[in-house]
Coordinates of C-alpha atoms and ligand atoms in Angstrom, one line a residue:
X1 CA 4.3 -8.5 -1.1
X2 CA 3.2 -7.7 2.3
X3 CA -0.9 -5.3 2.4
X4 CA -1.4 -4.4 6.0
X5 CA -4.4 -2.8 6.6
X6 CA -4.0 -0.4 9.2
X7 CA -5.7 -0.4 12.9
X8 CA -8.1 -3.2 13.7
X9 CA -10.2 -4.7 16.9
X10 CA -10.3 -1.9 19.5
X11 CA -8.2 0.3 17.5
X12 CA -10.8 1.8 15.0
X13 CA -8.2 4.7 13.7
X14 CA -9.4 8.0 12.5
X15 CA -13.5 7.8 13.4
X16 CA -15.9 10.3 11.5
X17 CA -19.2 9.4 12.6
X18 CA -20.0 5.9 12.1
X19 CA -17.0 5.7 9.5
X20 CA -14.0 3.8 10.7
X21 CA -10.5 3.8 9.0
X22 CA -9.8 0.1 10.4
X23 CA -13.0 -0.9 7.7
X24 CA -12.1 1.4 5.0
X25 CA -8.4 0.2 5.0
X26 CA -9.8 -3.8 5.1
X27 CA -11.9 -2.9 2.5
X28 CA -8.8 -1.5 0.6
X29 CA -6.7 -4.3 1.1
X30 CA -9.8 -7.0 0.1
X31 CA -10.3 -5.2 -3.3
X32 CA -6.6 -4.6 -3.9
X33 CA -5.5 -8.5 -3.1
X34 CA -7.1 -10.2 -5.8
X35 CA -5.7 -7.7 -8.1
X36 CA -1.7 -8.7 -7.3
X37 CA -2.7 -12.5 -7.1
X38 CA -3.6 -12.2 -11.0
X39 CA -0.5 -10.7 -11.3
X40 CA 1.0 -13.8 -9.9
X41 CA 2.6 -12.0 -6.9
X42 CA 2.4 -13.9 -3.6
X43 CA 0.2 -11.4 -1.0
X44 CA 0.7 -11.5 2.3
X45 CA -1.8 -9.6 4.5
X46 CA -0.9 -8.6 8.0
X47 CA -5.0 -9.3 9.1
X48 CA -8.1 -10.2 7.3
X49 CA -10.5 -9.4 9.8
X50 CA -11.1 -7.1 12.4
X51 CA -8.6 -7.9 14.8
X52 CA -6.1 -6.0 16.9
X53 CA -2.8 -6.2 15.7
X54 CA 0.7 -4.6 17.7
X55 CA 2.9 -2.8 15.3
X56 CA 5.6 -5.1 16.3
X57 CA 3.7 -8.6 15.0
X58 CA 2.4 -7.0 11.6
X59 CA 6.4 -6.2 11.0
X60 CA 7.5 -10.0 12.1
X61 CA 4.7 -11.5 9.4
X62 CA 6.6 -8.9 6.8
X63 CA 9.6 -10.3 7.6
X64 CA 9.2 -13.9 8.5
X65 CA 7.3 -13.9 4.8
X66 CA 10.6 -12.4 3.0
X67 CA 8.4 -10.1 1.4
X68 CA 9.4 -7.9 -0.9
X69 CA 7.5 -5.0 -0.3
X70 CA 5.3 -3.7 2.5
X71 CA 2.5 -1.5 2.1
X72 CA 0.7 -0.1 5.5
X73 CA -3.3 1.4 4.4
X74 CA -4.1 4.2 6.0
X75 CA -6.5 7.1 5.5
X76 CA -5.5 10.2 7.3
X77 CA -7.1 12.6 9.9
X78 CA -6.9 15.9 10.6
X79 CA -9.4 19.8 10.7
X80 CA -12.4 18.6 8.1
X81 CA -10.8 20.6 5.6
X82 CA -7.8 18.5 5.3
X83 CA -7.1 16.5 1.7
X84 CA -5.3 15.0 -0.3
X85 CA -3.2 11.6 -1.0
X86 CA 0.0 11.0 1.1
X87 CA 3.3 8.1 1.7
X88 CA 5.4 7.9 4.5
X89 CA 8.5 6.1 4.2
X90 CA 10.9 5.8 7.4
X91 CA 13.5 8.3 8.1
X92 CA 16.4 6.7 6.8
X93 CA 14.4 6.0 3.8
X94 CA 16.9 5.6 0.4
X95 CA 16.7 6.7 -2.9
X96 CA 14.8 3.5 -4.3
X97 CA 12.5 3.3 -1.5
X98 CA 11.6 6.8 -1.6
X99 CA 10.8 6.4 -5.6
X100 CA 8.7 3.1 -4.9
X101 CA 6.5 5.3 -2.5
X102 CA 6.3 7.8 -5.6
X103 CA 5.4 5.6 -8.0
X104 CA 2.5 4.2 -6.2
X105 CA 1.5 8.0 -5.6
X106 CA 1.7 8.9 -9.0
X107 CA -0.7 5.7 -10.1
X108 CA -3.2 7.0 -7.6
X109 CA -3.2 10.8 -8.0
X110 CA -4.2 10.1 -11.8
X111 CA -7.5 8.3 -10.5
X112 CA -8.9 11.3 -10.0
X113 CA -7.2 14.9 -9.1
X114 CA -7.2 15.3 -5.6
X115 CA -4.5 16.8 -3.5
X116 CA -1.0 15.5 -3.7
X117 CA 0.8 15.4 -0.2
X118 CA 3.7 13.8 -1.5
X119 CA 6.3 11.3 -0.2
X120 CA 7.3 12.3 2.7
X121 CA 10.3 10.9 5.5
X122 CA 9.5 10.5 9.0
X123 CA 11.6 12.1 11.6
X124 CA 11.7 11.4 15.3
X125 CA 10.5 15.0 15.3
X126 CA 6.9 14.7 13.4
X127 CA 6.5 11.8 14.9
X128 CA 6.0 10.1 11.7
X129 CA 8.9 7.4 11.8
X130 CA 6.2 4.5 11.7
X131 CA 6.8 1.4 13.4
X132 CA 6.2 -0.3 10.7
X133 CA 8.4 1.2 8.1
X134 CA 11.3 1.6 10.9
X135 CA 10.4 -2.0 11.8
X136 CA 10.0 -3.8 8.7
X137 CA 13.4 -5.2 6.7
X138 CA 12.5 -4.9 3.5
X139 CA 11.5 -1.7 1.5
X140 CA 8.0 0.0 2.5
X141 CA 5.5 3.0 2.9
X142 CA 2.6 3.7 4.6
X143 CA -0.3 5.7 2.8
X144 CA -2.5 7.4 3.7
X145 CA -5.1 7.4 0.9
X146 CA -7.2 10.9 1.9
X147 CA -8.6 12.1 4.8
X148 CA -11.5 10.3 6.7
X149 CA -12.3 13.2 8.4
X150 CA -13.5 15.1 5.0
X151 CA -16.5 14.0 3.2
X152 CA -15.2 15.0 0.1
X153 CA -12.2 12.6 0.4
X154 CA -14.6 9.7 1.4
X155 CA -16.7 10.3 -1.4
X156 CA -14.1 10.1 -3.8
X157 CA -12.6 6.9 -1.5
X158 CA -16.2 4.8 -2.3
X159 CA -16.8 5.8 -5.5
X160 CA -13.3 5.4 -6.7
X161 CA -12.6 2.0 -4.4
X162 CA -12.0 0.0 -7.5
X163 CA -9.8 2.4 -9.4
X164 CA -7.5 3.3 -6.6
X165 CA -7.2 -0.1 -6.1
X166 CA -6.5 -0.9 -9.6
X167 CA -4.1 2.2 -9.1
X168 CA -2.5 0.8 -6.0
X169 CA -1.7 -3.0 -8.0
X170 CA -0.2 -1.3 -10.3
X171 CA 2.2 1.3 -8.5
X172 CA 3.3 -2.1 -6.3
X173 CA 3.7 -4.6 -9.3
X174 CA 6.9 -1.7 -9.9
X175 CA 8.0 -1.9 -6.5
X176 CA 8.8 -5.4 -7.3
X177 CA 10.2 -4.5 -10.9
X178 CA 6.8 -6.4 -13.3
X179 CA 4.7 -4.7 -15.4
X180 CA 1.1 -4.9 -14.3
X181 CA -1.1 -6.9 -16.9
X182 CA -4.6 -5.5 -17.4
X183 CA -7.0 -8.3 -16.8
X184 CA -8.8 -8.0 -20.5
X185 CA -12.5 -9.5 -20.7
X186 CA -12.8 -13.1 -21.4
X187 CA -9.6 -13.9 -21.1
X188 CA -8.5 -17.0 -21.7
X189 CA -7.3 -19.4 -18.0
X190 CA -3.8 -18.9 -18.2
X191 CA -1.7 -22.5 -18.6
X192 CA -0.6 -23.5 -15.3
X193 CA 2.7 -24.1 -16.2
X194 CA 3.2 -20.2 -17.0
X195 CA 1.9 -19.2 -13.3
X196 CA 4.8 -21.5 -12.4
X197 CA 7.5 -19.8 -14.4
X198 CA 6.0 -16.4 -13.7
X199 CA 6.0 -17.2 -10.0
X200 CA 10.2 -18.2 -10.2
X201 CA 10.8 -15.1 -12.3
X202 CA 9.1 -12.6 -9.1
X203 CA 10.8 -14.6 -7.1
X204 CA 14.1 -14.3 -9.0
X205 CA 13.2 -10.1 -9.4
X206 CA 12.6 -10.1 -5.9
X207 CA 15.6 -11.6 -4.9
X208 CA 18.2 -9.6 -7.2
X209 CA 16.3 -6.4 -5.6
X210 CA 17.2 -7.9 -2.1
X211 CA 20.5 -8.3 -3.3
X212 CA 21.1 -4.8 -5.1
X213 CA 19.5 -3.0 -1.8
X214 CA 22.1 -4.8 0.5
X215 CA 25.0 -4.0 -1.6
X216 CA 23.7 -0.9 -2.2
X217 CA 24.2 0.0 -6.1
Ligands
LIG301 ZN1 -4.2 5.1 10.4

């Protein structure tokens, strides 16, 4: 499972006063991390800090880590009274990939009701054929997860952090074919020699999806 949080260094993404999407999507990917690891899914995250990162070398770290998703975080721009919560998958997007997208849309949009944008394809026309979901090898989307430039959206983004983050684990633990396991209170350290079979049997998930995408059934 690859998280890249969007932007970085120089490249501070949509701006709304002192509010930058390169921060918003770090803190997205910090919060939303922990949550796959207890899963027992592998996370790769294309950077960790704030640091400039080409398109090009967040799609090499996707793919030099055989991951089996890839996720780009986003939050969108546009006129203030913009809304709503968005994927974009690349243009020759198929059938599976597209539903992935949806089904990390759907676990988000019942966070709280806020605009649903859908999942969208790219096209060389709108300019939304993303580097990094043309670029990447394995299936992927890139979200945008409402609009920095309205308030509204950024108020439901900070209150909500947690939840849509919670959301987000879950929508990706299907991606990869797992249920998500709600972390209950007090729960007991799991036996080491489960997180070892439970790592063998994403791997093994992982690579029949692999397999089933390249032969195309
Ligand atoms: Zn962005």
């Amino acid at each position: 499972m690859c998280l890249d949080p969007g932007h970085g260094g120089a490249d501070p993404g949509a701006v709304l006063k002192s509010r930058y999407e390169k921060d918003d999507v770090l803190r997205l990917a910090c919060a939303l991390k922990p949550l796959l690891e207890a899963q027992g899914l592998g996370v790769v995250l294309t950077r960790d800090s704030d640091a400039a990162l080409p398109i090009a070398e967040r799609c090499r770290i996707a793919n030099e880590a055989g991951c089996a998703y890839f996720l780009s975080l986003h939050r969108d721009a546009a006129d203030p009274s913009a809304r709503g919560v968005g994927l974009w998958v690349h243009s020759g997007a198929d059938w599976p990939t597209v539903q992935k997208a949806q089904d990390i849309l759907t676990e988000l949009l019942a966070v709280t009701p806020v605009r649903d944008r859908g999942v969208r394809k790219g096209t060389p026309q709108n300019c939304r054929d993303f580097g990094v979901n043309t670029g990447t090898v394995m299936a992927s989307a890139l979200l945008e997860l409402g609009f920095l430039t309205n308030e509204e959206d950024n108020a439901l983004f900070d209150r909500y952090l947690p939840q849509y983050a919670e959301a987000a684990a879950r929508g990706l633990c299907r991606t990869v074919g797992i249920a998500y396991r709600a972390p209950a209170a007090g729960d007991a350290p799991r036996d080491p020699a489960w997180e070892t079979v439970r790592a063998a049997l994403d791997e093994l998930a992982a690579a029949l999806e692999n397999a089933r995408r390249r032969l195309g059934v």
